[in-house]
PDB file of C-alpha atoms in Angstrom:
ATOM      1  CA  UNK A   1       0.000   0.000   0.000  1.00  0.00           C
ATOM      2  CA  UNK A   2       1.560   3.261  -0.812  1.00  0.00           C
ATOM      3  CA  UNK A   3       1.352   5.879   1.623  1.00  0.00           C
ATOM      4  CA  UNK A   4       0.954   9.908   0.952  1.00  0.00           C
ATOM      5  CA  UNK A   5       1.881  12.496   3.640  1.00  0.00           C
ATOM      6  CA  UNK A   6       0.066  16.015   3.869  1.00  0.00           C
ATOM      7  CA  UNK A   7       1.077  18.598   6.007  1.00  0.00           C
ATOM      8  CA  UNK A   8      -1.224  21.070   6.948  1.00  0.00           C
ATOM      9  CA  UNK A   9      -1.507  24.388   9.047  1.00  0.00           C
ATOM     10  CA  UNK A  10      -4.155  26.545  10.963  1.00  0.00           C
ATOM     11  CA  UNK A  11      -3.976  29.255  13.585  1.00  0.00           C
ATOM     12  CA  UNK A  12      -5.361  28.930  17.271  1.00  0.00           C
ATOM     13  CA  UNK A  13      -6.835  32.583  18.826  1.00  0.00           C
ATOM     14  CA  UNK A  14      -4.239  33.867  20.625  1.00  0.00           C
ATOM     15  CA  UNK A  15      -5.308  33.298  24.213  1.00  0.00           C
ATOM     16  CA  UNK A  16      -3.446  31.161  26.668  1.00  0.00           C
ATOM     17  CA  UNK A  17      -6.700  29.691  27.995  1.00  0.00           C
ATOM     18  CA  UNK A  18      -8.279  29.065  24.720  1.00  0.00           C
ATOM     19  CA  UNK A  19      -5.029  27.271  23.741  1.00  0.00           C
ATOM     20  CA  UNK A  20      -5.136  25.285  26.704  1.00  0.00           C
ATOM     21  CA  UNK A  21      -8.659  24.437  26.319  1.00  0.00           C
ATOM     22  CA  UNK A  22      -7.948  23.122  22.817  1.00  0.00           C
ATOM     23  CA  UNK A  23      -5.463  21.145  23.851  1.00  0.00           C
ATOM     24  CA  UNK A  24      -7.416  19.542  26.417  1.00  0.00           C
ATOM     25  CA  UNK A  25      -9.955  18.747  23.717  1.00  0.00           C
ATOM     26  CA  UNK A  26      -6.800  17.018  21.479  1.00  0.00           C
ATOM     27  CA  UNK A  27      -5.670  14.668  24.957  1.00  0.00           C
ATOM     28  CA  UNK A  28      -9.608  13.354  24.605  1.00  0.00           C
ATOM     29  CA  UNK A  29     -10.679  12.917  21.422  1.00  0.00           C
ATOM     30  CA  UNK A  30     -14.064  11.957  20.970  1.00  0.00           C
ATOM     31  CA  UNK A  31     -14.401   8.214  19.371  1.00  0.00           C
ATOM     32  CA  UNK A  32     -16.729   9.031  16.530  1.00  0.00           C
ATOM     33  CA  UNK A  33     -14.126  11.575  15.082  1.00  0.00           C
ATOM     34  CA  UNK A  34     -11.505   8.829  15.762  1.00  0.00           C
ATOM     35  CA  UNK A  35     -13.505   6.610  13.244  1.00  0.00           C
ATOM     36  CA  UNK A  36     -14.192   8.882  11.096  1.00  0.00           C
ATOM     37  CA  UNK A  37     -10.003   9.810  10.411  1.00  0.00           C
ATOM     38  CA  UNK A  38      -9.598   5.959  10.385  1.00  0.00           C
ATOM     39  CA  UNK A  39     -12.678   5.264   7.616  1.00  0.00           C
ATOM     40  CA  UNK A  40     -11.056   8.001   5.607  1.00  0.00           C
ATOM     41  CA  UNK A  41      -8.087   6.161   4.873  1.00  0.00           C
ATOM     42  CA  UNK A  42      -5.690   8.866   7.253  1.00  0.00           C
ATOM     43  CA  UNK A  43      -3.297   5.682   9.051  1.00  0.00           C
ATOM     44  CA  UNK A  44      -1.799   8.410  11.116  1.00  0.00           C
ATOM     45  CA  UNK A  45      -2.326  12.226  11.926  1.00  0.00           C
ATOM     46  CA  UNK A  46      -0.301  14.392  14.980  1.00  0.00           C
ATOM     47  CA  UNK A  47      -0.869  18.016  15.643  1.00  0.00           C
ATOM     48  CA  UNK A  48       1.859  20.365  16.683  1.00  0.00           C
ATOM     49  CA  UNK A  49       1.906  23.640  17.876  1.00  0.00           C
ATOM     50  CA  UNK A  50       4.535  26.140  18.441  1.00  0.00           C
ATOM     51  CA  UNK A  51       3.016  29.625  19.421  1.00  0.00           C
ATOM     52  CA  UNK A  52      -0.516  30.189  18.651  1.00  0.00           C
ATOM     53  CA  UNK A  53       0.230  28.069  15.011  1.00  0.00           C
ATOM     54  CA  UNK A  54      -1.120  24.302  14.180  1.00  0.00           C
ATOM     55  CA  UNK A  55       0.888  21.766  12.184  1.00  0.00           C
ATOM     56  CA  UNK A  56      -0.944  18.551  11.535  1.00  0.00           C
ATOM     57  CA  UNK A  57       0.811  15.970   9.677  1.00  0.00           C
ATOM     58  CA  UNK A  58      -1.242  13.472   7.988  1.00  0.00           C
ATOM     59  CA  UNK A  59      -0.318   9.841   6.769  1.00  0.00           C
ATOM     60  CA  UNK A  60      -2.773   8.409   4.611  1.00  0.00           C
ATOM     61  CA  UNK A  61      -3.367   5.394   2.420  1.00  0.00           C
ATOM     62  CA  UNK A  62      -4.366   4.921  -1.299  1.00  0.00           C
ATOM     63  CA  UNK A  63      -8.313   5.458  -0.267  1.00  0.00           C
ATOM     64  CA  UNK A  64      -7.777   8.974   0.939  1.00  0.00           C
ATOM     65  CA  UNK A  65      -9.047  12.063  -0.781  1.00  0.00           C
ATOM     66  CA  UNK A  66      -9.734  15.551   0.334  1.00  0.00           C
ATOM     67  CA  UNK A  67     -13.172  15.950  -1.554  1.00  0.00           C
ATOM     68  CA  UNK A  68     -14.684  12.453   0.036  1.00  0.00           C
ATOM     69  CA  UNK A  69     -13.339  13.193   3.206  1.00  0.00           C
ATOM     70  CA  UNK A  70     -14.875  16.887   3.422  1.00  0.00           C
ATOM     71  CA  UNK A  71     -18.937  15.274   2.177  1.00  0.00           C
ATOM     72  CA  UNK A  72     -18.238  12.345   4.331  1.00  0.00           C
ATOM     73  CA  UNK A  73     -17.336  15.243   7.366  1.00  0.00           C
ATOM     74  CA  UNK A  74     -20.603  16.990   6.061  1.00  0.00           C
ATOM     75  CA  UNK A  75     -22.907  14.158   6.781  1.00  0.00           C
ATOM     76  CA  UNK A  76     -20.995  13.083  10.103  1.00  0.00           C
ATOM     77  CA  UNK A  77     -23.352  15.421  13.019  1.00  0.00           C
ATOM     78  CA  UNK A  78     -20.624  14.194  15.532  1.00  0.00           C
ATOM     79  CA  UNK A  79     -17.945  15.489  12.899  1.00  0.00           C
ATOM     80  CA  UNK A  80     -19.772  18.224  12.300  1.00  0.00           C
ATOM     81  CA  UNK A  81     -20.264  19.370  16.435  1.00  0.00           C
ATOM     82  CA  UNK A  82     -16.704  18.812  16.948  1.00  0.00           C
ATOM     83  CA  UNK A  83     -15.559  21.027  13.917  1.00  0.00           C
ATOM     84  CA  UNK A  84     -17.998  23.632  14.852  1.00  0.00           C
ATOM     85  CA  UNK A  85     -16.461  23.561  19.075  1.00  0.00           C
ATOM     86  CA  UNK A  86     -13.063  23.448  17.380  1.00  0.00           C
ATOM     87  CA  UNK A  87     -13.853  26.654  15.615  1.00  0.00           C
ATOM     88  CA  UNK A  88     -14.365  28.379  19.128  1.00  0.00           C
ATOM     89  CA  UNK A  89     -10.683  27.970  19.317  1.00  0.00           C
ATOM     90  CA  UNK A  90      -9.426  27.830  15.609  1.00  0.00           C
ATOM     91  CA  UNK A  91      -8.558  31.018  13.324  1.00  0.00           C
ATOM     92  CA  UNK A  92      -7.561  30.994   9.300  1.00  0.00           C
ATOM     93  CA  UNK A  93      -4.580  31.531   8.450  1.00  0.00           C
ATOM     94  CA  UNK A  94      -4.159  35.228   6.496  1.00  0.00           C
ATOM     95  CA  UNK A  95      -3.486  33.227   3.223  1.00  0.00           C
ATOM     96  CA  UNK A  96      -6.345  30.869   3.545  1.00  0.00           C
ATOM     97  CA  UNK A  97      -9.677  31.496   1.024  1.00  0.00           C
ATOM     98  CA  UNK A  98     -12.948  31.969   2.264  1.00  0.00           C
ATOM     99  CA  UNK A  99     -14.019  29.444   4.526  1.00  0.00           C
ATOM    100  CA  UNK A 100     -10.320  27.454   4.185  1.00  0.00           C
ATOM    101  CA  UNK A 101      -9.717  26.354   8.108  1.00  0.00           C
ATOM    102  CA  UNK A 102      -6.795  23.824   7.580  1.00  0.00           C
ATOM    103  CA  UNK A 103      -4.624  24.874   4.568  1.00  0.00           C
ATOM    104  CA  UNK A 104      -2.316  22.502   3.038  1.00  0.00           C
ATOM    105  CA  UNK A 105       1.063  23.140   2.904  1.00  0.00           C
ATOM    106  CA  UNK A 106       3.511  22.654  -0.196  1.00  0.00           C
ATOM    107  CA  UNK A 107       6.970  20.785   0.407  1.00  0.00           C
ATOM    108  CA  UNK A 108       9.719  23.169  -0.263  1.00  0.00           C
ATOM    109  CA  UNK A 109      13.064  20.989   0.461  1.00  0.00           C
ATOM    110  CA  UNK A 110      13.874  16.877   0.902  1.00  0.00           C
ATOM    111  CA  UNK A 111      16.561  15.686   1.765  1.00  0.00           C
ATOM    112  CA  UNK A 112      17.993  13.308  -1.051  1.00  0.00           C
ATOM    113  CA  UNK A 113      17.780   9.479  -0.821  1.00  0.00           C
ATOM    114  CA  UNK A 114      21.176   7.697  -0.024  1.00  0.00           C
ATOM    115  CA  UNK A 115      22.777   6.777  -3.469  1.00  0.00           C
ATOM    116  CA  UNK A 116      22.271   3.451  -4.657  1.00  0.00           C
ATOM    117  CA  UNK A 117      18.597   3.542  -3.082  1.00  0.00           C
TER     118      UNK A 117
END
């Protein structure tokens, strides 16, 4: 199975209790949005922050795509309750479009494969 990374970013408010609040939310993540990351093919995802900024990293497998994922999300009500207390916390980015929360992120450097690999 070949996997694809994405790399995404966001922006939290910038308020310490907010922040901390999110976070909270992120140490107990409800099990329906658990399933629903799993049935859309993402193997892995981590969050990092560093300031009020959001870096999620997502590993996904060959049944992955951004447009099924996003109506799948739509018809989810626990997906969509979760998204919409997340938002309490969450900001765009100044570069995202209209209604863009997470925006992906292009890959800018690699480091090269050993030779003979």
């Amino acid at each position: 199975m070949i996997m694809h990374r994405y790399c995404l970013a966001l922006d939290l408010k910038d308020d310490a209790a907010l922040i901390a609040e999110y976070e909270e939310h992120h140490r107990k993540v409800w099990p329906e949005i658990l399933q629903s990351i799993k049935d859309a093919g993402i193997e892995q995802m981590e969050i990092y922050r560093t300031g009020n900024r959001l870096f999620m990293i997502m590993e996904t497998n060959d049944r992955f795509n951004f447009e099924k994922k996003a109506k799948a999300d739509a018809a989810n009500d626990k997906v969509q309750q979760w998204e919409k207390l997340m938002w309490k916390y969450q900001q765009a980015l100044p570069t995202a479009k209209t209604g863009e929360k997470w925006v992906l992120m292009e890959k800018i450097f690699e480091t090269p494969a050993p030779k003979g690999e």
